[in-house]
Short mmCIF file of C-alpha atoms and ligand atoms in Angstrom, two decimals:
data_model
loop_
_atom_site.label_atom_id
_atom_site.label_comp_id
_atom_site.label_asym_id
_atom_site.label_seq_id
_atom_site.Cartn_x
_atom_site.Cartn_y
_atom_site.Cartn_z
CA MET A 233 -0.01 0.00 -0.01
CA SER A 234 1.43 3.33 -0.91
CA GLU A 235 1.57 5.85 1.86
CA GLN A 236 -0.12 9.13 1.08
CA LYS A 237 2.07 12.08 1.77
CA ARG A 238 0.39 15.03 3.39
CA PRO A 239 1.00 18.21 1.42
CA GLU A 240 3.67 20.39 3.05
CA PRO A 241 2.07 23.40 4.72
CA LYS A 242 2.83 26.57 2.83
CA ARG A 243 4.53 29.29 4.80
CA LEU A 244 3.38 32.84 4.94
CA PHE A 245 5.58 35.64 6.27
CA MET A 246 3.78 38.92 6.91
CA GLU A 247 5.12 42.23 7.98
CA THR A 248 2.71 44.94 9.04
CA TYR A 249 3.55 48.63 9.10
CA GLY A 250 1.52 51.62 10.20
CA CYS A 251 -1.89 51.95 11.78
CA GLN A 252 -4.35 49.63 13.53
CA MET A 253 -6.33 49.39 10.30
CA ASN A 254 -3.31 47.63 8.77
CA VAL A 255 -3.00 45.33 11.78
CA TYR A 256 -6.67 44.43 11.29
CA ASP A 257 -6.26 43.97 7.51
CA SER A 258 -3.22 41.69 8.07
CA GLU A 259 -5.33 39.46 10.34
CA ARG A 260 -8.00 39.33 7.68
CA MET A 261 -5.48 38.43 4.97
CA ARG A 262 -4.20 35.62 7.21
CA ASP A 263 -7.81 34.40 7.60
CA VAL A 264 -8.41 34.51 3.81
CA LEU A 265 -5.23 32.48 3.16
CA ALA A 266 -5.58 29.88 5.92
CA PRO A 267 -7.97 27.63 3.94
CA LEU A 268 -5.37 27.47 1.22
CA GLY A 269 -2.93 25.89 3.67
CA TYR A 270 -0.83 28.92 4.46
CA ALA A 271 0.50 29.01 8.02
CA ILE A 272 2.39 31.94 9.51
CA THR A 273 6.16 31.73 9.77
CA GLU A 274 8.23 34.22 11.75
CA LYS A 275 11.16 34.12 9.32
CA PRO A 276 11.12 35.46 5.76
CA ASP A 277 13.89 33.14 4.57
CA ASP A 278 11.70 30.02 4.54
CA ALA A 279 8.48 31.67 3.27
CA ASP A 280 6.61 30.57 0.15
CA LEU A 281 4.60 33.73 0.30
CA VAL A 282 5.61 37.13 1.73
CA ILE A 283 3.14 39.95 2.28
CA LEU A 284 4.36 43.40 3.27
CA ASN A 285 1.34 45.35 4.47
CA THR A 286 2.62 48.86 3.96
CA CYS A 287 2.01 52.36 5.26
CA HIS A 288 2.30 55.55 3.24
CA ILE A 289 1.43 58.09 5.86
CA ARG A 290 4.94 59.51 6.32
CA GLU A 291 7.97 59.28 4.07
CA LYS A 292 9.94 57.12 6.52
CA ALA A 293 7.26 54.46 6.45
CA THR A 294 7.45 54.27 2.64
CA GLU A 295 11.26 54.09 2.59
CA LYS A 296 11.18 51.11 4.91
CA VAL A 297 9.19 49.17 2.36
CA TYR A 298 11.81 49.53 -0.39
CA SER A 299 14.61 48.55 1.95
CA GLU A 300 12.66 45.49 3.07
CA ILE A 301 12.06 44.52 -0.56
CA GLY A 302 15.84 44.75 -1.05
CA ARG A 303 16.40 42.28 1.84
CA LEU A 304 13.80 39.89 0.49
CA ARG A 305 15.47 39.82 -2.92
CA ALA A 306 18.41 37.82 -1.50
CA HIS A 307 16.03 35.25 0.09
CA LYS A 308 14.10 34.92 -3.13
CA GLU A 309 17.28 34.34 -5.14
CA ARG A 310 18.59 31.76 -2.68
CA ARG A 311 15.28 29.90 -2.69
CA ALA A 312 15.19 29.95 -6.50
CA SER A 313 18.66 28.33 -6.55
CA GLU A 314 17.17 25.54 -4.32
CA GLY A 315 14.29 25.14 -6.76
CA LYS A 316 11.76 26.81 -4.49
CA GLY A 317 9.57 29.79 -5.09
CA MET A 318 8.80 32.92 -3.08
CA THR A 319 5.84 35.09 -4.07
CA ILE A 320 6.45 38.64 -2.88
CA THR A 321 3.25 40.64 -2.39
CA ILE A 322 3.07 44.32 -1.52
CA ALA A 323 -0.26 45.24 0.11
CA GLY A 324 -1.54 48.35 1.88
CA CYS A 325 -1.33 52.06 1.20
CA VAL A 326 2.05 52.13 -0.58
CA ALA A 327 0.65 49.52 -2.97
CA GLN A 328 -2.36 51.71 -3.57
CA ALA A 329 -0.38 54.94 -3.99
CA GLU A 330 2.71 53.72 -5.78
CA GLY A 331 1.72 50.46 -7.46
CA GLU A 332 3.24 51.31 -10.82
CA GLU A 333 6.34 52.74 -9.22
CA ILE A 334 6.93 49.56 -7.15
CA MET A 335 6.68 47.37 -10.22
CA ARG A 336 9.16 49.52 -12.07
CA ARG A 337 11.63 49.77 -9.19
CA ALA A 338 11.31 46.22 -7.86
CA PRO A 339 11.00 43.46 -10.47
CA GLU A 340 11.18 40.78 -7.74
CA VAL A 341 7.73 41.89 -6.55
CA ASP A 342 5.15 39.46 -7.94
CA LEU A 343 1.95 41.17 -6.85
CA VAL A 344 0.78 44.57 -5.72
CA VAL A 345 -2.60 44.69 -4.04
CA GLY A 346 -4.48 47.71 -2.66
CA PRO A 347 -6.47 47.66 0.61
CA GLN A 348 -9.82 47.03 -1.03
CA ALA A 349 -8.75 43.89 -2.90
CA TYR A 350 -7.74 41.56 -0.06
CA HIS A 351 -10.73 39.25 -0.51
CA LYS A 352 -9.28 38.51 -3.99
CA LEU A 353 -5.89 37.46 -2.62
CA PRO A 354 -6.22 33.68 -3.15
CA GLU A 355 -7.03 34.19 -6.81
CA LEU A 356 -4.42 36.89 -7.29
CA ILE A 357 -1.72 34.79 -5.69
CA ALA A 358 -2.60 31.77 -7.77
CA ARG A 359 -2.40 33.91 -10.91
CA ALA A 360 0.89 35.49 -9.83
CA ALA A 361 2.33 32.01 -9.27
CA ARG A 362 1.25 30.98 -12.79
CA LYS A 363 2.92 34.17 -14.05
CA THR A 364 -0.01 35.35 -16.05
CA GLY A 365 1.59 38.76 -16.17
CA GLU A 366 -0.93 40.71 -14.03
CA ARG A 367 0.85 42.19 -11.08
CA LEU A 368 -1.41 44.99 -9.99
CA ALA A 369 -4.81 44.85 -8.34
CA ALA A 370 -5.97 47.93 -6.61
CA ASP A 371 -9.45 48.94 -7.64
CA PHE A 372 -12.27 47.32 -5.76
CA THR A 373 -14.77 48.94 -3.43
CA ALA A 374 -14.82 48.89 0.36
CA GLN A 375 -18.31 47.36 0.21
CA GLU A 376 -17.05 44.35 -1.77
CA LYS A 377 -14.21 43.84 0.63
CA PHE A 378 -16.44 43.92 3.74
CA ASP A 379 -18.95 41.53 2.14
CA ALA A 380 -16.43 39.02 0.91
CA LEU A 381 -14.01 38.52 3.83
CA PRO A 382 -14.56 35.33 5.83
CA ALA A 383 -15.79 34.99 9.43
CA ARG A 384 -13.23 35.89 12.08
CA ALA A 385 -11.12 33.63 14.22
CA PRO A 386 -10.11 35.93 17.09
CA ASP A 387 -7.22 34.65 19.17
CA GLY A 388 -7.78 36.55 22.39
CA VAL A 389 -10.24 38.42 24.57
CA THR A 390 -9.77 41.75 22.74
CA ALA A 391 -10.48 42.34 19.07
CA PHE A 392 -10.62 45.07 16.48
CA LEU A 393 -13.78 45.41 14.47
CA SER A 394 -13.63 47.49 11.30
CA ILE A 395 -16.78 49.60 10.81
CA GLN A 396 -15.70 52.29 8.41
CA GLU A 397 -12.94 52.94 5.90
CA GLY A 398 -11.62 55.91 4.07
CA CYS A 399 -11.89 59.62 4.65
CA ASP A 400 -13.43 62.66 3.00
CA LYS A 401 -11.87 65.26 5.26
CA PHE A 402 -8.81 66.05 3.11
CA CYS A 403 -6.51 67.47 5.73
CA THR A 404 -3.85 69.12 3.57
CA PHE A 405 -0.97 66.99 4.94
CA CYS A 406 -2.63 63.60 4.65
CA VAL A 407 -2.57 60.82 2.05
CA VAL A 408 -5.42 58.77 3.52
CA PRO A 409 -8.20 60.22 1.32
CA TYR A 410 -6.09 59.21 -1.70
CA THR A 411 -4.85 55.81 -0.50
CA ARG A 412 -7.97 54.57 1.34
CA GLY A 413 -10.46 56.43 -0.78
CA ALA A 414 -13.84 57.97 0.04
CA GLU A 415 -15.50 57.38 3.36
CA PHE A 416 -17.51 54.17 3.43
CA SER A 417 -19.56 52.92 6.41
CA ARG A 418 -20.38 49.29 6.80
CA PRO A 419 -24.09 48.52 7.38
CA GLN A 420 -25.01 48.34 11.04
CA ALA A 421 -26.52 44.84 10.81
CA SER A 422 -23.30 43.28 9.58
CA ILE A 423 -21.26 44.97 12.31
CA ILE A 424 -23.64 43.74 15.00
CA ALA A 425 -23.53 40.23 13.51
CA GLU A 426 -19.71 40.22 13.57
CA ALA A 427 -19.65 41.57 17.14
CA ARG A 428 -21.97 38.72 18.23
CA VAL A 429 -19.61 36.19 16.64
CA LEU A 430 -16.68 37.77 18.47
CA ALA A 431 -18.58 37.73 21.76
CA ASP A 432 -19.50 34.03 21.27
CA LYS A 433 -15.80 33.26 20.73
CA GLY A 434 -14.85 34.88 24.03
CA VAL A 435 -14.00 38.42 23.04
CA ARG A 436 -14.79 40.87 25.91
CA GLU A 437 -13.35 44.09 24.58
CA VAL A 438 -14.06 45.40 21.08
CA THR A 439 -12.26 48.34 19.50
CA LEU A 440 -14.18 49.77 16.59
CA LEU A 441 -11.87 50.80 13.79
CA GLY A 442 -12.02 53.36 11.02
CA GLN A 443 -9.91 56.18 9.66
CA ASN A 444 -12.78 58.46 10.65
CA VAL A 445 -14.63 56.15 12.94
CA ASN A 446 -17.03 58.67 14.44
CA ALA A 447 -18.11 59.86 11.00
CA TYR A 448 -19.94 56.50 10.81
CA HIS A 449 -23.31 56.66 9.07
CA GLY A 450 -24.12 53.09 8.04
CA GLY A 451 -27.85 53.34 8.66
CA SER A 452 -27.58 54.87 12.12
CA THR A 453 -25.47 57.48 13.87
CA PHE A 454 -22.22 56.41 15.49
CA ALA A 455 -23.72 56.86 18.95
CA GLU A 456 -26.67 54.63 18.00
CA LEU A 457 -24.26 51.96 16.76
CA LEU A 458 -22.34 52.10 20.05
CA ASP A 459 -25.59 51.83 21.94
CA ALA A 460 -26.64 48.75 19.93
CA LEU A 461 -23.22 47.10 20.47
CA ALA A 462 -23.44 47.74 24.19
CA GLN A 463 -26.60 45.58 24.28
CA ILE A 464 -24.53 42.47 23.35
CA GLU A 465 -24.09 40.66 26.62
CA GLY A 466 -20.62 39.16 26.33
CA ILE A 467 -19.08 42.47 25.23
CA ALA A 468 -17.99 44.22 28.39
CA ARG A 469 -15.83 47.02 26.99
CA ILE A 470 -16.06 49.17 23.88
CA ARG A 471 -13.47 51.55 22.42
CA TYR A 472 -13.08 53.31 19.12
CA ILE A 473 -10.28 54.78 17.00
CA THR A 474 -9.65 57.18 15.23
CA SER A 475 -11.97 60.08 15.71
CA HIS A 476 -12.25 63.53 14.23
CA PRO A 477 -13.16 66.44 16.58
CA ILE A 478 -15.90 67.76 14.30
CA GLU A 479 -17.72 64.44 14.51
CA MET A 480 -17.92 64.49 18.31
CA THR A 481 -21.69 65.04 18.27
CA ASP A 482 -23.83 65.86 21.32
CA ASP A 483 -25.29 62.35 21.49
CA LEU A 484 -21.80 60.79 21.37
CA ILE A 485 -20.50 63.04 24.14
CA ALA A 486 -23.63 62.29 26.21
CA LEU A 487 -23.09 58.55 25.67
CA HIS A 488 -19.65 58.83 27.31
CA GLY A 489 -21.48 59.88 30.44
CA SER A 490 -24.19 57.22 30.42
CA GLU A 491 -22.78 54.05 28.82
CA THR A 492 -20.46 52.32 31.26
CA LYS A 493 -19.24 49.84 28.61
CA LEU A 494 -17.72 52.78 26.77
CA MET A 495 -14.22 53.01 28.20
CA PRO A 496 -13.10 56.32 29.70
CA TYR A 497 -10.25 56.79 27.24
CA LEU A 498 -10.46 58.65 23.97
CA HIS A 499 -7.96 59.11 21.16
CA LEU A 500 -8.88 62.47 19.61
CA PRO A 501 -6.24 63.91 17.27
CA VAL A 502 -5.89 67.68 17.36
CA GLN A 503 -2.63 67.96 15.29
CA ALA A 504 -1.79 71.55 16.35
CA GLY A 505 -2.72 74.35 18.78
CA SER A 506 -2.53 77.36 16.47
CA ASP A 507 -5.70 78.41 14.70
CA ARG A 508 -3.80 79.64 11.68
CA ILE A 509 -2.03 76.28 11.29
CA LEU A 510 -5.25 74.34 11.91
CA LYS A 511 -6.86 76.36 9.09
CA ALA A 512 -3.93 75.70 6.76
CA MET A 513 -4.25 72.01 7.64
CA ASN A 514 -7.94 72.15 6.68
CA ARG A 515 -8.84 70.61 10.00
CA LYS A 516 -12.26 72.32 10.01
CA HIS A 517 -12.02 73.19 13.74
CA ASP A 518 -10.05 75.64 15.81
CA SER A 519 -8.33 75.24 19.14
CA ALA A 520 -11.29 76.59 21.16
CA PHE A 521 -13.61 74.04 19.53
CA TYR A 522 -11.27 71.22 20.56
CA ARG A 523 -10.92 72.52 24.13
CA ASP A 524 -14.70 72.83 24.39
CA ILE A 525 -15.21 69.17 23.42
CA ILE A 526 -12.73 68.13 26.10
CA THR A 527 -14.51 70.25 28.69
CA ARG A 528 -17.84 68.70 27.77
CA LEU A 529 -16.45 65.15 27.84
CA ARG A 530 -14.95 65.78 31.23
CA ALA A 531 -18.23 67.22 32.50
CA VAL A 532 -20.07 63.94 31.75
CA ARG A 533 -17.15 61.60 32.46
CA PRO A 534 -14.68 63.28 34.86
CA ASP A 535 -12.14 60.47 34.77
CA ILE A 536 -11.88 60.32 30.96
CA ALA A 537 -8.27 60.09 29.81
CA LEU A 538 -7.21 61.60 26.53
CA SER A 539 -4.80 60.78 23.79
CA SER A 540 -4.02 62.69 20.62
CA ASP A 541 -1.89 63.04 17.49
CA PHE A 542 0.38 66.07 16.86
CA ILE A 543 2.31 67.28 13.87
CA VAL A 544 5.17 69.75 14.40
CA GLY A 545 6.74 71.84 11.66
CA PHE A 546 3.77 72.04 9.32
CA PRO A 547 4.71 74.46 6.44
CA GLY A 548 4.81 78.04 7.72
CA GLU A 549 4.66 77.08 11.40
CA LYS A 550 6.38 79.83 13.44
CA GLU A 551 7.97 79.31 16.84
CA ARG A 552 5.09 81.20 18.54
CA GLU A 553 2.56 78.97 16.71
CA PHE A 554 4.36 75.85 17.90
CA GLU A 555 4.24 77.37 21.39
CA GLU A 556 0.43 77.40 21.03
CA THR A 557 0.56 73.61 20.55
CA MET A 558 2.67 73.35 23.76
CA GLN A 559 0.12 75.52 25.58
CA LEU A 560 -2.78 73.38 24.42
CA VAL A 561 -0.98 70.30 25.72
CA ARG A 562 -0.35 72.02 29.07
CA ASP A 563 -4.00 73.06 29.31
CA VAL A 564 -5.65 69.81 28.23
CA THR A 565 -3.16 67.26 29.62
CA PHE A 566 -2.93 63.92 27.83
CA ALA A 567 -2.53 60.39 29.17
CA SER A 568 -0.65 59.41 26.01
CA ALA A 569 -0.02 60.78 22.54
CA PHE A 570 1.62 60.29 19.17
CA SER A 571 3.69 63.13 17.77
CA PHE A 572 5.39 63.46 14.40
CA LYS A 573 7.52 65.78 12.33
CA TYR A 574 5.58 67.00 9.34
CA SER A 575 6.51 64.82 6.33
CA PRO A 576 5.63 66.18 2.88
CA ARG A 577 3.60 63.59 0.96
CA PRO A 578 3.66 63.83 -2.83
CA GLY A 579 0.29 64.96 -4.22
CA THR A 580 -1.04 66.49 -1.02
CA PRO A 581 -1.62 70.28 -0.92
CA ALA A 582 0.74 70.94 2.00
CA ALA A 583 3.68 69.40 0.15
CA ALA A 584 3.50 72.31 -2.29
CA MET A 585 3.09 75.06 0.34
CA LEU A 586 5.69 77.74 0.84
CA GLY A 587 7.63 78.00 4.11
CA GLN A 588 8.66 74.37 4.60
CA VAL A 589 10.29 74.16 8.03
CA SER A 590 13.89 72.95 8.30
CA GLU A 591 14.63 69.45 9.53
CA GLU A 592 16.61 70.88 12.52
CA GLU A 593 13.69 73.05 13.56
CA LYS A 594 11.27 70.13 13.27
CA SER A 595 13.52 67.88 15.35
CA ASP A 596 13.91 70.54 18.00
CA ARG A 597 10.17 71.17 18.27
CA LEU A 598 9.41 67.44 18.33
CA ALA A 599 11.91 66.89 21.16
CA ARG A 600 10.33 69.67 23.23
CA LEU A 601 6.77 68.45 22.59
CA GLN A 602 7.65 64.82 23.33
CA LYS A 603 9.37 65.74 26.60
CA LEU A 604 6.19 67.43 27.75
CA LEU A 605 3.93 64.59 26.55
CA PHE A 606 6.09 61.92 28.18
CA GLU A 607 6.01 63.87 31.44
CA GLN A 608 2.25 63.97 31.28
CA GLN A 609 2.01 60.27 30.47
CA THR A 610 4.23 59.35 33.42
CA ALA A 611 2.30 61.69 35.74
CA PHE A 612 -0.98 60.10 34.59
CA ASN A 613 0.34 56.63 35.36
CA LEU A 614 1.77 57.67 38.73
CA ALA A 615 -1.59 59.18 39.65
CA GLN A 616 -3.12 55.68 39.49
CA ILE A 617 -1.02 54.46 42.43
CA ASP A 618 -3.23 53.28 45.34
CA ARG A 619 -6.34 53.34 43.08
CA VAL A 620 -8.28 50.12 42.52
CA LEU A 621 -8.92 49.53 38.81
CA PRO A 622 -11.04 46.95 37.00
CA VAL A 623 -8.58 45.05 34.81
CA LEU A 624 -9.45 42.84 31.84
CA VAL A 625 -7.18 39.81 32.07
CA THR A 626 -5.45 39.18 28.75
CA GLY A 627 -2.69 36.67 29.57
CA LYS A 628 0.30 35.68 31.68
CA GLY A 629 2.35 38.41 33.38
CA ARG A 630 6.11 38.97 33.37
CA MET A 631 6.84 36.89 36.44
CA PRO A 632 5.55 33.49 37.55
CA GLY A 633 2.37 34.04 39.57
CA GLN A 634 1.52 37.17 37.59
CA LYS A 635 -1.16 38.02 35.05
CA HIS A 636 -1.27 40.68 32.44
CA GLY A 637 -4.29 42.81 31.69
CA ARG A 638 -5.66 46.13 30.51
CA THR A 639 -7.03 48.98 32.58
CA PRO A 640 -9.99 51.10 31.43
CA TYR A 641 -7.41 53.72 30.39
CA LEU A 642 -5.65 51.25 28.08
CA GLN A 643 -2.64 50.92 30.35
CA SER A 644 -0.79 47.66 30.45
CA MET A 645 -0.99 46.11 33.94
CA HIS A 646 1.10 43.30 35.44
CA PHE A 647 -0.41 42.06 38.67
CA ASP A 648 0.04 39.35 41.25
CA ASP A 649 -2.54 36.63 40.84
CA ASP A 650 -2.58 33.19 39.33
CA ALA A 651 -6.24 32.33 39.59
CA ALA A 652 -7.80 34.70 37.12
CA GLN A 653 -8.72 33.47 33.66
CA ASN A 654 -8.28 35.33 30.42
CA GLY A 655 -11.41 37.40 29.83
CA ASP A 656 -12.15 37.92 33.55
CA ILE A 657 -12.46 41.44 34.79
CA VAL A 658 -10.80 41.64 38.20
CA TYR A 659 -10.06 44.43 40.64
CA VAL A 660 -6.42 45.34 41.07
CA ARG A 661 -4.81 47.81 43.48
CA VAL A 662 -2.09 49.74 41.69
CA VAL A 663 1.23 49.66 43.55
CA GLY A 664 3.70 50.83 40.90
CA ALA A 665 3.81 52.89 37.73
CA SER A 666 6.25 53.72 34.99
CA GLN A 667 5.95 55.62 31.75
CA ASN A 668 4.56 52.57 29.94
CA SER A 669 2.86 50.28 32.40
CA LEU A 670 1.43 49.67 35.86
CA SER A 671 1.93 46.96 38.41
CA GLY A 672 -0.42 45.86 41.16
CA ALA A 673 -2.02 43.14 43.19
CA ARG A 674 -5.46 41.66 42.78
CA LEU A 675 -8.03 42.29 45.49
CA ALA A 676 -9.71 39.16 46.78
CA LEU A 677 -13.09 40.87 46.72
CA ALA A 678 -14.72 43.53 44.59
CA PRO A 679 -14.00 46.99 46.05
CA GLU A 680 -17.57 47.53 47.37
CA ALA A 681 -17.22 44.38 49.47
CA ALA A 682 -13.53 44.76 50.35
N1 5AD B 850 3.34 64.14 8.23
C1 5AD B 850 3.38 63.88 9.58
N2 5AD B 850 2.41 63.28 10.24
C2 5AD B 850 1.31 62.91 9.56
N3 5AD B 850 0.17 62.32 9.93
C3 5AD B 850 -0.60 62.16 8.85
N4 5AD B 850 0.00 62.63 7.75
C4 5AD B 850 1.19 63.16 8.15
C5 5AD B 850 2.26 63.79 7.52
N5 5AD B 850 2.19 64.05 6.21
C6 5AD B 850 -0.09 61.95 11.30
C7 5AD B 850 -1.31 62.69 11.85
C8 5AD B 850 -2.36 61.61 11.88
C9 5AD B 850 -1.55 60.39 12.20
C10 5AD B 850 -2.18 59.09 11.86
O1 5AD B 850 -0.39 60.55 11.37
O2 5AD B 850 -1.02 63.15 13.14
O3 5AD B 850 -3.37 61.85 12.85
FE1 SF4 B 851 -6.11 62.12 7.19
FE2 SF4 B 851 -7.46 64.23 8.13
FE3 SF4 B 851 -8.79 62.13 7.15
FE4 SF4 B 851 -7.50 61.90 9.48
S1 SF4 B 851 -9.24 63.28 9.06
S2 SF4 B 851 -7.48 60.41 7.79
S3 SF4 B 851 -5.71 63.20 9.14
S4 SF4 B 851 -7.47 63.50 6.00
#
């Protein structure tokens, strides 16, 4: 009797750059490819298929892609000499924005696929392997992508859930409206159905994702969608990223005061503190408008912690205008933040503006801003000491006898306890804090009873 040999599993190496949307998309690509026998490998050198899920938001992110392609070339050549193939696929926003350019500059790339075409990956990869000559697939709609991707296999108690893609805001520095296209909201019913599946599989915390998540309008307002999701029993915590200040509607702000499943932590990018710069950025709000939203959020939810994005050295930014950003940070105070040097992106209006700021000036401003933001982040964490926080248990801690979890404010928490299960929400007294995480000990009883 001849023994049947099982087919060798095919190996997939994936590298993800950029935002949470890309992290989510990478997971979905992995799900689409799993039925074809692709299993993840951590090393590119033994991969049959490589996918670089790329980011185009700043120049540095784009450069990384070309240097990574260069490194892959050597692996591909070595495998070819051993009679094995390696299909190199470039996905994500660089693929969308520079598809033709990639093909010209990097002949070792077999396939270039934009963010709306991931559901077509199996077919595209099969065609690329047969060398039918097509190397570029970018133009599908967000609707098709949402409809066609398979059911999720979450691997933990927290999950991202994409509800919206694209952006119509056209901030003058940003490539997203060009790479991710026009704003598209997924229908409410399909979001609720996916959230139910996640809850059934043990997910307790859902983070709704979208480039302009609070601009959602898929048959209801964003606040109504949050309200509907909060009715799902297994879901204990809800977050959302990334929001635009002008979409912080009255009902959404009110919900932060009334819906306890909505976590008291909000990422709300402001970008700059100067009204002249905000106008040049086409942000559609001024500094007073942003401060007013924060005041109203704090009125309904006094413990809400804030996070933001900042750009320093936007074209024409004067020292005194940068100082207005610093003052806004001092006035609002943030629990965490991302801050960047302005990076001119080809094709965006700001790239052609006069008064580009020198690299030295940008670096100097960024250093000053980050020093202030890091001080605020550390102070926020230190302020938690002696507080008792409800912590969602997500896994093992650093030390034996420890667990790891997440606080309502998205802090990472290592705490003493070995009884709690992943997905439990337990009460932990905070005993230590650093810039990036907290440590504590679990209370035997809930705080009311303790
Ligand atoms: N230069 C620097 N930072 C940028 N961002 C977007 N485009 C640029 C750019 N051209 C930042 C913004 C945005 C975050 C995702 O990236 O702060 O909120
Ligand atoms: Fe880019 Fe502005 Fe849209 Fe955010 S709101 S994705 S910064 S254009």
